[in-house]
Amino acid sequence: MTTLRITGLVASELSLAFDEFGQVPTEHQIDDIAAVMSGRDGQAITLQGLVALCQPSEEAQYLGLHGSLDNFHASIPLDAVLDRGLIQYAKDGRALDVKAGGPYRFLIPDHAACNTDDIDECANVKFLDHIEFTATRGFDNRPEDEDEHAALHAKEHGHDHDHEH
Ligand SMILES: Nc1nc2c(c(=O)[nH]1)N[C@H]1C(S)=C(S)[C@@H](COP(=O)(O)O)O[C@H]1N2
Ligand SMILES: [Mo]
């Protein structure tokens, strides 16, 4: 079973499996992502729910989002996403397929357009397998312009991508 590792400045480092996402209390569950993010569907827990589980320390200011499958990484200010960030773990009640960006995916309702802000669409990290709480900004290889987006999409073989730039 693929797990999501949670490490860094937290009281409890975790390795969460699909079943454990389902067991997160209802108050932190999003049963239909479409209700908060149009055009997306599936099930998620809120970032607040994750924070309740791992209890980051006061020093944790950045969230490192790691997708090791394709070596994609983002590091974003925690404050800016704490009240809206989601971790998608399912679609139609089943584990999220890699074709849909699984096993886990970070999603930010009301994100900015690519490259216009720290909290942009590019930070919706697919193939998420590791979240890291850090004091300072960590490694981030999000594309920085149109050319880098084009190069990234050219590399995407076999993944669903209906995204136009
Ligand atoms: N692992 C991974 N996550 C990724 C990317 C990527 O190349 N690899 N591309 C990012 C970028 S640049 C964008 S704009 C969004 C696109 O998400 P979509 O394909 O669901 O529209 O995914 C982001 N998440
Ligand atoms: Mo992007």
CSV table of C-alpha atoms and ligand atoms in Angstrom, one decimal:
chain,number,residue,atom,x,y,z
A,1,MET,CA,0.0,0.0,0.0
A,2,THR,CA,1.4,3.4,-1.0
A,3,THR,CA,1.7,5.8,1.9
A,4,LEU,CA,2.1,9.5,2.3
A,5,ARG,CA,5.1,10.3,4.5
A,6,ILE,CA,4.8,13.4,6.8
A,7,THR,CA,8.2,14.6,8.2
A,8,GLY,CA,10.0,17.6,9.5
A,9,LEU,CA,9.0,20.1,12.2
A,10,VAL,CA,6.1,18.0,13.6
A,11,ALA,CA,5.3,16.3,16.9
A,12,SER,CA,4.6,13.1,15.1
A,13,GLU,CA,6.2,12.0,11.9
A,14,LEU,CA,3.6,9.8,10.0
A,15,SER,CA,3.3,7.4,7.2
A,16,LEU,CA,-0.4,7.5,6.2
A,17,ALA,CA,-2.0,4.7,4.1
A,18,PHE,CA,-5.3,5.0,2.2
A,19,ASP,CA,-7.4,3.5,5.0
A,20,GLU,CA,-6.0,6.0,7.5
A,21,PHE,CA,-7.2,8.9,5.3
A,22,GLY,CA,-10.7,7.4,5.5
A,23,GLN,CA,-10.5,7.3,9.3
A,24,VAL,CA,-9.7,11.0,9.6
A,25,PRO,CA,-12.6,12.7,11.5
A,26,THR,CA,-15.6,13.8,9.4
A,27,GLU,CA,-15.0,17.5,10.2
A,28,HIS,CA,-11.7,17.2,8.2
A,29,GLN,CA,-13.2,15.2,5.3
A,30,ILE,CA,-14.2,16.7,1.9
A,31,ASP,CA,-16.6,14.1,0.4
A,32,ASP,CA,-16.9,15.9,-2.9
A,33,ILE,CA,-14.0,18.1,-4.0
A,34,ALA,CA,-16.2,19.6,-6.7
A,35,ALA,CA,-18.1,21.5,-3.9
A,36,VAL,CA,-15.0,23.5,-3.1
A,37,MET,CA,-13.1,23.3,-6.4
A,38,SER,CA,-15.1,23.2,-9.6
A,39,GLY,CA,-14.0,20.8,-12.3
A,40,ARG,CA,-12.3,18.5,-9.8
A,41,ASP,CA,-13.9,15.4,-8.2
A,42,GLY,CA,-12.9,12.9,-5.5
A,43,GLN,CA,-12.4,12.7,-1.8
A,44,ALA,CA,-9.8,14.6,0.3
A,45,ILE,CA,-8.9,15.6,3.8
A,46,THR,CA,-8.2,19.2,4.6
A,47,LEU,CA,-4.7,20.4,5.4
A,48,GLN,CA,-6.1,21.4,8.8
A,49,GLY,CA,-7.0,17.7,9.3
A,50,LEU,CA,-3.4,16.7,8.5
A,51,VAL,CA,-2.1,19.4,10.9
A,52,ALA,CA,-4.3,18.0,13.7
A,53,LEU,CA,-2.7,14.6,13.1
A,54,CYS,CA,1.0,15.5,12.9
A,55,GLN,CA,1.0,18.8,15.0
A,56,PRO,CA,3.6,21.0,13.4
A,57,SER,CA,5.7,23.1,15.7
A,58,GLU,CA,5.6,26.9,15.8
A,59,GLU,CA,8.8,27.0,13.7
A,60,ALA,CA,7.2,25.3,10.7
A,61,GLN,CA,6.6,28.1,8.2
A,62,TYR,CA,6.8,26.2,4.8
A,63,LEU,CA,5.2,23.1,3.4
A,64,GLY,CA,7.3,21.0,1.1
A,65,LEU,CA,5.3,19.0,-1.4
A,66,HIS,CA,7.2,16.2,-3.0
A,67,GLY,CA,6.2,14.1,-6.0
A,68,SER,CA,9.1,11.7,-6.4
A,69,LEU,CA,7.6,9.8,-9.3
A,70,ASP,CA,8.5,12.6,-11.7
A,71,ASN,CA,10.8,14.5,-9.3
A,72,PHE,CA,8.4,17.5,-9.0
A,73,HIS,CA,8.6,19.6,-5.9
A,74,ALA,CA,7.0,22.8,-4.4
A,75,SER,CA,7.7,24.7,-1.2
A,76,ILE,CA,5.0,27.1,-0.2
A,77,PRO,CA,4.2,29.3,2.8
A,78,LEU,CA,2.1,27.2,5.3
A,79,ASP,CA,0.0,30.2,6.5
A,80,ALA,CA,-1.2,30.9,3.0
A,81,VAL,CA,-2.7,27.5,2.4
A,82,LEU,CA,-3.5,26.3,6.0
A,83,ASP,CA,-7.2,27.1,5.7
A,84,ARG,CA,-7.9,25.8,2.2
A,85,GLY,CA,-5.3,23.2,1.2
A,86,LEU,CA,-6.5,19.7,0.5
A,87,ILE,CA,-4.9,16.3,0.2
A,88,GLN,CA,-6.9,14.2,-2.2
A,89,TYR,CA,-6.7,10.5,-1.5
A,90,ALA,CA,-9.6,9.0,-3.4
A,91,LYS,CA,-11.8,9.2,-6.4
A,92,ASP,CA,-15.2,7.4,-6.4
A,93,GLY,CA,-14.2,6.1,-3.0
A,94,ARG,CA,-11.2,4.3,-4.2
A,95,ALA,CA,-7.5,5.0,-4.0
A,96,LEU,CA,-6.4,7.6,-6.5
A,97,ASP,CA,-4.9,6.1,-9.6
A,98,VAL,CA,-1.5,7.3,-10.8
A,99,LYS,CA,-3.3,8.3,-14.1
A,100,ALA,CA,-5.3,10.8,-12.0
A,101,GLY,CA,-2.2,12.1,-10.2
A,102,GLY,CA,-2.3,9.6,-7.4
A,103,PRO,CA,-1.7,8.0,-5.0
A,104,TYR,CA,-2.1,11.4,-3.3
A,105,ARG,CA,-2.5,14.9,-4.6
A,106,PHE,CA,-2.2,18.4,-3.1
A,107,LEU,CA,-5.0,20.7,-4.2
A,108,ILE,CA,-5.6,24.4,-3.5
A,109,PRO,CA,-9.0,25.9,-4.1
A,110,ASP,CA,-8.8,29.5,-5.4
A,111,HIS,CA,-5.1,29.1,-6.5
A,112,ALA,CA,-3.6,31.8,-8.6
A,113,ALA,CA,-2.7,31.2,-12.3
A,114,CYS,CA,0.6,29.5,-13.1
A,115,ASN,CA,3.6,31.7,-12.2
A,116,THR,CA,1.6,34.6,-10.8
A,117,ASP,CA,2.0,33.9,-7.1
A,118,ASP,CA,3.5,31.5,-4.6
A,119,ILE,CA,0.2,29.8,-4.3
A,120,ASP,CA,-0.4,29.0,-7.9
A,121,GLU,CA,-1.9,26.1,-9.9
A,122,CYS,CA,1.6,24.6,-10.3
A,123,ALA,CA,1.6,23.9,-6.5
A,124,ASN,CA,-1.2,21.3,-7.0
A,125,VAL,CA,1.4,18.6,-6.8
A,126,LYS,CA,0.5,15.2,-8.3
A,127,PHE,CA,2.1,11.8,-7.3
A,128,LEU,CA,2.4,13.3,-3.8
A,129,ASP,CA,4.3,10.9,-1.6
A,130,HIS,CA,6.0,13.1,1.0
A,131,ILE,CA,5.0,16.3,2.8
A,132,GLU,CA,7.6,18.1,4.8
A,133,PHE,CA,7.2,20.9,7.3
A,134,THR,CA,10.2,23.3,7.3
A,135,ALA,CA,11.3,26.6,8.9
A,136,THR,CA,12.6,28.1,5.7
A,137,ARG,CA,11.8,27.7,2.0
A,138,GLY,CA,12.8,24.3,0.6
A,139,PHE,CA,13.5,22.9,-2.8
A,140,ASP,CA,11.1,24.0,-5.5
A,141,ASN,CA,11.3,23.2,-9.2
A,142,ARG,CA,7.9,24.4,-10.3
A,143,PRO,CA,8.1,25.8,-13.9
A,144,GLU,CA,8.8,29.5,-13.9
A,145,ASP,CA,7.5,30.5,-17.3
A,146,GLU,CA,5.6,29.3,-20.5
A,147,ASP,CA,8.7,27.6,-21.9
A,148,GLU,CA,9.3,25.6,-18.8
A,149,HIS,CA,5.6,24.6,-18.8
A,150,ALA,CA,5.8,23.4,-22.3
A,151,ALA,CA,8.9,21.4,-21.5
A,152,LEU,CA,7.2,19.8,-18.5
A,153,HIS,CA,4.1,18.9,-20.5
A,154,ALA,CA,6.2,17.4,-23.3
A,155,LYS,CA,7.6,15.0,-20.6
A,156,GLU,CA,4.2,13.9,-19.4
A,157,HIS,CA,3.7,10.4,-21.0
A,158,GLY,CA,0.6,8.5,-20.1
A,159,HIS,CA,-0.7,11.0,-17.5
A,160,ASP,CA,-4.0,12.6,-18.0
A,161,HIS,CA,-3.5,16.2,-19.0
A,162,ASP,CA,-6.2,18.4,-20.5
A,163,HIS,CA,-4.5,21.5,-19.3
A,164,GLU,CA,-3.6,24.1,-21.8
A,165,HIS,CA,-1.0,26.8,-21.6
B,1,LIG,N1,4.1,15.7,-9.9
B,1,LIG,C1,3.7,16.7,-10.7
B,1,LIG,N2,2.7,17.5,-10.2
B,1,LIG,C2,2.3,18.6,-11.0
B,1,LIG,C3,3.0,18.9,-12.2
B,1,LIG,C4,4.0,18.0,-12.7
B,1,LIG,O1,4.6,18.1,-13.7
B,1,LIG,N3,4.3,16.9,-11.9
B,1,LIG,N4,2.6,20.0,-12.9
B,1,LIG,C5,2.0,21.1,-12.1
B,1,LIG,C6,1.5,22.2,-13.0
B,1,LIG,S1,2.7,23.2,-13.7
B,1,LIG,C7,0.2,22.4,-13.1
B,1,LIG,S2,-0.3,23.8,-13.8
B,1,LIG,C8,-0.8,21.5,-12.5
B,1,LIG,C9,-1.8,21.0,-13.6
B,1,LIG,O2,-2.7,20.2,-13.1
B,1,LIG,P1,-3.8,19.4,-14.0
B,1,LIG,O3,-3.0,18.5,-14.9
B,1,LIG,O4,-4.6,18.7,-13.1
B,1,LIG,O5,-4.5,20.5,-14.7
B,1,LIG,O6,-0.2,20.4,-11.9
B,1,LIG,C10,0.9,20.6,-11.2
B,1,LIG,N5,1.4,19.4,-10.5
B,2,MO,MO,1.5,25.3,-13.9
